[in-house]
Amino acid sequence: VKYVRQGLTKQGTELRAQGIIGERMLAQVELHHPLQDQKATFVEPRAWYQERDAGVWQGDTQIAELRAREAGAQLDVGRELGTSAEARVGIFQRHIRPELKTGTVATDLTDQAITESGLKLQYATDTRDSASFPTRGGQFNAIFSRGIALLGSDHDFSRIEVEGEEVWSKADK
């Protein structure tokens, strides 16, 4: 379920709330607040809680399944780049608590909370002709996250996430 409420302020603040119930559970709320310069620059706070399963593998065999419970918050400042791209920088913190569902694993993997805090850089572009059922276009998203112990992270780390897709119809070929 997704709820979007537009026009909360003169600048065009938008509230987005989302919930997923199933194998993955998610409750998330975010506020997209444009700043004064023709809405191109924005601030976006977000908070979430989710539960999802993760397999623990040894070679080709799954030896256990964990249920990860995660709560987090993030604050981004971004800028729209034209009509189909944006860049943003943010600060985040999330707490993850894995619990053993099935199987056997080392005790240091379960029942121990993990805190990740740090900075994030993101670039995204979306040229799809429809968000729900696109027939052409594509999207690309790249995120660099840096966990920083001075900001409360259990470990310093660097993470790069890249994803993309291209959509076309048979008639375009």
Coordinates of N, CA and C in Angstrom, one line a residue:
V1 N 0.9 -1.2 0.0 CA 0.0 0.0 0.0 C 0.9 1.2 0.0
K2 N 0.6 2.2 -0.9 CA 1.3 3.4 -0.9 C 0.4 4.6 -0.9
Y3 N 0.7 5.6 -0.1 CA -0.1 6.8 0.0 C 0.8 8.0 -0.3
V4 N 0.3 8.9 -1.1 CA 1.1 10.1 -1.5 C 0.1 11.3 -1.3
R5 N 0.6 12.2 -0.6 CA -0.2 13.5 -0.4 C 0.6 14.6 -0.9
Q6 N 0.2 15.3 -1.9 CA 1.0 16.4 -2.5 C 0.4 17.8 -2.0
G7 N 1.2 18.8 -2.2 CA 0.8 20.2 -1.9 C 0.5 20.5 -0.4
L8 N 1.4 19.9 0.5 CA 1.2 20.2 1.9 C 1.6 21.6 2.3
T9 N 2.5 22.2 1.5 CA 2.9 23.6 1.7 C 2.9 24.4 0.4
K10 N 3.2 25.7 0.5 CA 3.3 26.5 -0.7 C 4.4 26.0 -1.7
Q11 N 5.5 25.5 -1.1 CA 6.6 25.0 -1.9 C 6.3 23.7 -2.6
G12 N 5.2 23.0 -2.2 CA 4.9 21.7 -2.8 C 5.4 20.5 -2.0
T13 N 5.4 20.6 -0.7 CA 5.9 19.5 0.1 C 5.0 18.3 -0.2
E14 N 5.6 17.1 -0.2 CA 4.9 15.9 -0.5 C 5.2 14.8 0.6
L15 N 4.1 14.2 1.1 CA 4.2 13.1 2.1 C 4.0 11.8 1.3
R16 N 4.9 10.9 1.6 CA 4.8 9.5 1.0 C 4.9 8.5 2.1
A17 N 3.9 7.6 2.2 CA 3.9 6.6 3.2 C 3.7 5.3 2.5
Q18 N 4.4 4.2 2.9 CA 4.3 2.9 2.3 C 4.3 1.8 3.3
G19 N 3.5 0.8 3.0 CA 3.4 -0.4 3.9 C 3.4 -1.6 3.1
I20 N 4.2 -2.6 3.5 CA 4.2 -3.9 2.8 C 4.0 -5.0 3.9
I21 N 3.0 -5.9 3.7 CA 2.8 -7.0 4.6 C 2.9 -8.3 3.8
G22 N 3.8 -9.2 4.3 CA 4.0 -10.4 3.5 C 5.3 -11.0 4.1
E23 N 6.0 -11.7 3.2 CA 7.3 -12.3 3.6 C 8.2 -11.2 4.0
R24 N 8.1 -10.1 3.4 CA 8.9 -8.9 3.8 C 7.9 -7.9 4.4
M25 N 8.2 -7.3 5.5 CA 7.3 -6.3 6.2 C 8.0 -5.0 6.1
L26 N 7.3 -3.9 5.8 CA 7.9 -2.6 5.7 C 6.8 -1.6 6.1
A27 N 7.3 -0.6 6.9 CA 6.5 0.6 7.2 C 7.5 1.7 7.0
Q28 N 7.2 2.7 6.1 CA 8.1 3.8 5.7 C 7.3 5.1 5.5
V29 N 7.9 6.1 5.9 CA 7.4 7.5 5.7 C 8.5 8.4 5.3
E30 N 8.2 9.3 4.3 CA 9.2 10.3 3.9 C 8.5 11.6 3.5
L31 N 9.2 12.6 3.6 CA 8.7 14.0 3.3 C 9.6 14.5 2.2
H32 N 9.1 14.9 1.1 CA 9.9 15.6 0.1 C 9.6 17.1 0.1
H33 N 10.5 17.9 0.5 CA 10.2 19.3 0.7 C 11.1 20.1 -0.2
P34 N 10.6 20.7 -1.3 CA 11.3 21.6 -2.2 C 11.7 22.9 -1.5
L35 N 12.9 23.4 -1.8 CA 13.4 24.6 -1.2 C 13.0 25.7 -2.2
Q36 N 13.4 26.9 -2.0 CA 12.9 28.1 -2.7 C 13.2 28.2 -4.2
D37 N 14.2 27.6 -4.7 CA 14.7 27.9 -6.1 C 14.0 27.0 -7.1
Q38 N 12.8 27.4 -7.5 CA 12.0 26.7 -8.5 C 11.9 25.2 -8.2
K39 N 11.9 24.8 -7.0 CA 11.7 23.4 -6.5 C 12.8 22.4 -7.0
A40 N 13.9 22.9 -7.5 CA 15.0 22.0 -8.0 C 15.8 21.4 -6.8
T41 N 16.0 22.2 -5.8 CA 16.7 21.8 -4.6 C 15.7 21.3 -3.5
F42 N 16.0 20.2 -2.8 CA 15.0 19.7 -1.9 C 15.7 19.1 -0.7
V43 N 14.9 18.9 0.4 CA 15.4 18.2 1.5 C 14.4 17.1 1.7
E44 N 14.9 15.9 2.1 CA 14.0 14.7 2.2 C 14.3 13.8 3.4
P45 N 13.6 14.0 4.6 CA 13.8 13.1 5.7 C 13.0 11.8 5.4
R46 N 13.5 10.7 6.0 CA 12.8 9.4 5.8 C 13.1 8.5 7.0
A47 N 12.0 7.8 7.4 CA 12.2 6.8 8.5 C 11.5 5.5 8.1
W48 N 12.0 4.4 8.6 CA 11.4 3.1 8.2 C 11.7 2.1 9.3
Y49 N 10.8 1.0 9.2 CA 11.0 -0.2 9.9 C 10.7 -1.3 9.0
Q50 N 11.6 -2.3 8.9 CA 11.3 -3.5 8.0 C 11.8 -4.8 8.7
E51 N 11.2 -5.9 8.2 CA 11.6 -7.2 8.6 C 11.7 -8.0 7.3
R52 N 12.8 -8.7 7.1 CA 13.0 -9.5 5.9 C 13.9 -10.7 6.3
D53 N 13.8 -11.8 5.5 CA 14.6 -13.0 5.7 C 15.9 -12.9 4.8
A54 N 16.9 -13.6 5.4 CA 18.2 -13.7 4.7 C 18.7 -15.1 4.9
G55 N 19.2 -15.7 3.8 CA 19.8 -17.0 3.9 C 21.3 -17.0 4.3
V56 N 21.7 -17.9 5.0 CA 23.1 -18.1 5.3 C 23.6 -19.4 4.6
W57 N 24.6 -19.2 3.7 CA 25.0 -20.2 2.8 C 26.4 -20.7 3.1
Q58 N 26.6 -22.0 2.9 CA 27.9 -22.6 3.0 C 28.1 -23.3 1.7
G59 N 28.9 -22.7 0.8 CA 29.0 -23.2 -0.5 C 27.7 -23.1 -1.2
D60 N 27.1 -24.2 -1.8 CA 25.9 -24.2 -2.5 C 24.7 -24.6 -1.6
T61 N 24.9 -24.8 -0.3 CA 23.9 -25.3 0.7 C 23.5 -24.2 1.6
Q62 N 22.2 -23.9 1.7 CA 21.7 -23.0 2.7 C 21.7 -23.7 4.1
I63 N 22.4 -23.2 5.1 CA 22.5 -23.8 6.4 C 21.6 -23.2 7.4
A64 N 21.1 -22.0 7.1 CA 20.3 -21.3 8.1 C 19.5 -20.2 7.4
E65 N 18.5 -19.7 8.1 CA 17.7 -18.6 7.7 C 17.6 -17.6 8.8
L66 N 17.9 -16.4 8.6 CA 17.8 -15.3 9.6 C 16.6 -14.4 9.3
R67 N 16.0 -13.8 10.3 CA 15.0 -12.8 10.1 C 15.7 -11.5 10.6
A68 N 15.9 -10.5 9.7 CA 16.5 -9.3 10.1 C 15.5 -8.2 10.3
R69 N 15.5 -7.6 11.5 CA 14.6 -6.5 11.9 C 15.5 -5.2 11.8
E70 N 15.0 -4.3 11.0 CA 15.8 -3.1 10.8 C 14.9 -1.8 11.0
A71 N 15.4 -0.9 11.7 CA 14.8 0.5 11.9 C 15.8 1.5 11.5
G72 N 15.4 2.5 10.8 CA 16.4 3.5 10.4 C 15.8 4.9 10.1
A73 N 16.7 5.8 10.0 CA 16.3 7.2 9.6 C 17.4 7.8 8.7
Q74 N 17.0 8.7 7.8 CA 17.9 9.3 6.9 C 17.5 10.7 6.6
L75 N 18.4 11.5 6.3 CA 18.1 12.9 5.9 C 19.0 13.2 4.7
D76 N 18.3 13.5 3.6 CA 19.0 13.8 2.3 C 18.8 15.3 1.9
V77 N 19.7 15.9 1.3 CA 19.6 17.2 0.6 C 20.0 16.9 -0.9
G78 N 19.1 17.3 -1.8 CA 19.3 16.9 -3.2 C 19.0 18.0 -4.2
R79 N 19.3 17.7 -5.4 CA 19.1 18.7 -6.5 C 18.7 17.9 -7.7
E80 N 17.5 18.4 -8.3 CA 17.1 17.8 -9.6 C 18.0 18.3 -10.7
L81 N 18.4 17.4 -11.6 CA 19.2 17.8 -12.7 C 18.4 17.6 -14.0
G82 N 17.8 18.6 -14.4 CA 16.9 18.5 -15.6 C 15.6 17.9 -15.1
T83 N 15.0 17.2 -16.1 CA 13.7 16.6 -15.8 C 13.8 15.1 -15.4
S84 N 14.9 14.5 -15.6 CA 15.0 13.0 -15.4 C 16.1 12.5 -14.5
A85 N 16.8 13.4 -13.8 CA 17.9 13.0 -12.9 C 18.0 13.8 -11.7
E86 N 18.7 13.3 -10.7 CA 18.9 14.0 -9.4 C 20.2 13.5 -8.8
A87 N 20.8 14.4 -8.0 CA 21.9 14.0 -7.1 C 21.6 14.4 -5.7
R88 N 22.0 13.6 -4.8 CA 21.8 13.9 -3.4 C 22.9 13.4 -2.5
V89 N 23.0 14.1 -1.3 CA 23.9 13.7 -0.3 C 23.1 13.6 1.0
G90 N 23.4 12.6 1.8 CA 22.6 12.4 3.0 C 23.4 11.8 4.2
I91 N 22.8 11.8 5.3 CA 23.3 11.2 6.5 C 22.3 10.1 7.0
F92 N 22.7 9.0 7.4 CA 21.8 7.9 7.8 C 22.2 7.2 9.1
Q93 N 21.3 6.5 9.7 CA 21.5 5.6 10.8 C 20.5 4.5 10.7
R94 N 21.0 3.3 10.9 CA 20.0 2.2 11.0 C 20.5 1.1 11.9
H95 N 19.6 0.5 12.6 CA 19.9 -0.6 13.5 C 19.3 -1.9 13.0
I96 N 20.1 -2.9 12.9 CA 19.7 -4.2 12.4 C 19.9 -5.2 13.5
R97 N 18.8 -6.0 13.7 CA 18.9 -7.1 14.7 C 18.5 -8.4 14.0
P98 N 19.5 -9.3 13.7 CA 19.2 -10.6 13.1 C 18.8 -11.6 14.2
E99 N 17.8 -12.4 13.8 CA 17.3 -13.5 14.7 C 17.3 -14.8 13.9
L100 N 17.7 -15.9 14.5 CA 17.8 -17.2 13.8 C 16.3 -17.7 13.6
K101 N 16.0 -18.1 12.4 CA 14.7 -18.7 12.1 C 14.8 -20.2 12.0
T102 N 15.8 -20.6 11.2 CA 16.0 -22.1 11.0 C 17.5 -22.3 10.9
G103 N 17.9 -23.5 11.2 CA 19.3 -23.9 11.0 C 20.2 -23.6 12.2
T104 N 21.5 -23.6 11.9 CA 22.5 -23.3 12.9 C 23.5 -22.4 12.3
V105 N 23.9 -21.4 13.1 CA 25.0 -20.5 12.7 C 25.8 -20.2 13.9
A106 N 27.0 -19.5 13.6 CA 27.8 -19.1 14.7 C 27.0 -18.1 15.6
T107 N 27.2 -18.1 16.9 CA 26.4 -17.2 17.8 C 26.7 -15.7 17.5
D108 N 27.8 -15.4 16.9 CA 28.1 -14.0 16.7 C 27.3 -13.4 15.6
L109 N 26.5 -14.2 14.8 CA 25.7 -13.7 13.7 C 24.3 -13.4 14.2
T110 N 23.8 -14.0 15.3 CA 22.4 -13.8 15.7 C 22.3 -13.1 17.0
D111 N 21.2 -12.5 17.3 CA 20.9 -11.8 18.5 C 21.9 -10.8 18.9
Q112 N 22.5 -10.1 17.9 CA 23.5 -9.1 18.2 C 23.1 -7.9 17.2
A113 N 22.8 -6.8 17.8 CA 22.4 -5.6 17.0 C 23.6 -5.0 16.3
I114 N 23.3 -4.6 15.1 CA 24.3 -3.9 14.3 C 23.9 -2.5 14.0
T115 N 24.7 -1.5 14.2 CA 24.4 -0.1 13.9 C 25.3 0.4 12.8
E116 N 24.6 0.9 11.8 CA 25.3 1.6 10.7 C 24.9 3.0 10.6
S117 N 25.9 3.9 10.6 CA 25.7 5.3 10.6 C 26.8 5.9 9.6
G118 N 26.4 6.9 8.9 CA 27.4 7.5 8.0 C 26.8 8.5 7.0
L119 N 27.5 8.6 5.9 CA 27.2 9.5 4.8 C 26.9 8.8 3.6
K120 N 26.0 9.4 2.7 CA 25.6 8.7 1.5 C 25.7 9.7 0.3
L121 N 26.2 9.3 -0.8 CA 26.1 10.1 -2.1 C 25.3 9.3 -3.1
Q122 N 24.4 9.9 -3.8 CA 23.5 9.2 -4.7 C 23.3 9.9 -6.0
Y123 N 23.3 9.2 -7.1 CA 22.9 9.8 -8.4 C 21.9 8.8 -9.0
A124 N 20.8 9.4 -9.5 CA 19.7 8.6 -10.1 C 19.2 9.3 -11.3
T125 N 18.8 8.5 -12.3 CA 18.2 9.0 -13.5 C 17.0 8.0 -13.9
D126 N 15.9 8.6 -14.4 CA 14.8 7.7 -14.8 C 14.2 8.4 -16.0
T127 N 14.3 7.7 -17.2 CA 13.7 8.1 -18.4 C 12.6 7.3 -18.9
R128 N 12.0 6.4 -18.0 CA 10.9 5.5 -18.4 C 9.7 6.4 -18.7
D129 N 8.9 6.0 -19.6 CA 7.7 6.7 -20.0 C 6.5 6.6 -19.0
S130 N 6.6 5.6 -18.1 CA 5.6 5.4 -17.1 C 6.2 4.7 -15.9
A131 N 5.8 5.1 -14.7 CA 6.4 4.5 -13.5 C 5.8 3.1 -13.3
S132 N 4.5 2.9 -13.6 CA 3.8 1.7 -13.3 C 4.0 0.6 -14.4
F133 N 3.8 1.0 -15.7 CA 3.9 0.0 -16.8 C 4.7 0.7 -18.0
P134 N 6.0 0.8 -17.8 CA 6.8 1.5 -18.9 C 6.8 0.6 -20.1
T135 N 6.9 1.3 -21.3 CA 7.1 0.6 -22.6 C 8.4 1.0 -23.2
R136 N 9.1 2.1 -22.7 CA 10.4 2.5 -23.2 C 11.1 3.3 -22.1
G137 N 12.4 3.4 -22.3 CA 13.2 4.2 -21.3 C 14.0 3.4 -20.4
G138 N 14.5 4.0 -19.4 CA 15.3 3.2 -18.5 C 15.5 4.0 -17.2
Q139 N 16.2 3.3 -16.2 CA 16.5 3.9 -15.0 C 17.9 3.4 -14.5
F140 N 18.6 4.3 -13.8 CA 19.9 4.0 -13.3 C 20.0 4.6 -11.9
N141 N 20.6 3.9 -11.0 CA 20.8 4.4 -9.6 C 22.1 4.0 -9.1
A142 N 22.9 4.9 -8.6 CA 24.2 4.6 -8.0 C 24.3 5.2 -6.7
I143 N 24.7 4.4 -5.6 CA 24.8 4.9 -4.3 C 26.2 4.6 -3.7
F144 N 26.8 5.5 -3.1 CA 28.1 5.3 -2.4 C 27.8 5.6 -0.9
S145 N 27.9 4.6 0.0 CA 27.7 4.8 1.4 C 29.0 4.7 2.2
R146 N 29.2 5.5 3.1 CA 30.4 5.4 4.0 C 30.0 5.4 5.4
G147 N 30.2 4.2 6.1 CA 29.9 4.1 7.5 C 31.1 4.7 8.3
I148 N 30.7 5.5 9.3 CA 31.7 6.3 10.0 C 31.5 6.0 11.5
A149 N 32.5 5.5 12.2 CA 32.4 5.2 13.6 C 32.1 6.4 14.4
L150 N 32.7 7.5 14.0 CA 32.5 8.8 14.8 C 31.0 9.3 14.8
L151 N 30.3 8.8 13.8 CA 28.8 9.1 13.7 C 28.0 8.0 14.4
G152 N 28.6 7.0 15.0 CA 27.9 6.0 15.7 C 27.8 4.6 15.1
S153 N 28.5 4.5 13.9 CA 28.5 3.2 13.3 C 29.4 2.2 14.0
D154 N 29.0 0.9 14.1 CA 29.8 -0.1 14.7 C 31.1 -0.3 14.0
H155 N 31.1 -0.1 12.7 CA 32.3 -0.3 11.9 C 32.4 0.8 10.8
D156 N 33.6 1.2 10.5 CA 33.9 2.0 9.3 C 33.7 1.1 8.1
F157 N 33.0 1.5 7.1 CA 32.9 0.7 5.8 C 32.6 1.6 4.7
S158 N 32.8 1.0 3.5 CA 32.4 1.7 2.2 C 31.5 0.7 1.5
R159 N 30.5 1.2 0.9 CA 29.6 0.3 0.1 C 29.2 1.0 -1.2
I160 N 29.2 0.3 -2.3 CA 28.8 0.8 -3.6 C 27.6 0.0 -4.1
E161 N 26.5 0.6 -4.4 CA 25.3 -0.1 -5.0 C 25.0 0.5 -6.3
V162 N 24.9 -0.3 -7.3 CA 24.6 0.2 -8.7 C 23.5 -0.7 -9.2
E163 N 22.4 -0.1 -9.7 CA 21.4 -0.9 -10.4 C 20.8 -0.1 -11.6
G164 N 20.3 -0.8 -12.6 CA 19.7 -0.2 -13.7 C 18.9 -1.1 -14.5
E165 N 18.0 -0.5 -15.3 CA 17.2 -1.3 -16.2 C 16.9 -0.5 -17.5
E166 N 16.6 -1.2 -18.5 CA 16.2 -0.6 -19.8 C 14.9 -1.3 -20.2
V167 N 14.0 -0.6 -20.7 CA 12.7 -1.1 -21.1 C 12.4 -0.7 -22.6
W168 N 11.9 -1.7 -23.4 CA 11.6 -1.4 -24.7 C 10.4 -2.3 -25.1
S169 N 9.6 -1.9 -26.0 CA 8.5 -2.8 -26.5 C 9.0 -3.5 -27.8
K170 N 8.3 -4.6 -28.1 CA 8.6 -5.4 -29.3 C 8.5 -4.5 -30.5
A171 N 7.6 -3.6 -30.5 CA 7.4 -2.7 -31.7 C 8.6 -1.8 -32.0
D172 N 9.4 -1.5 -30.9 CA 10.6 -0.7 -31.1 C 11.8 -1.4 -31.7
K173 N 11.7 -2.7 -31.7 CA 12.9 -3.5 -32.2 C 13.1 -3.4 -33.7

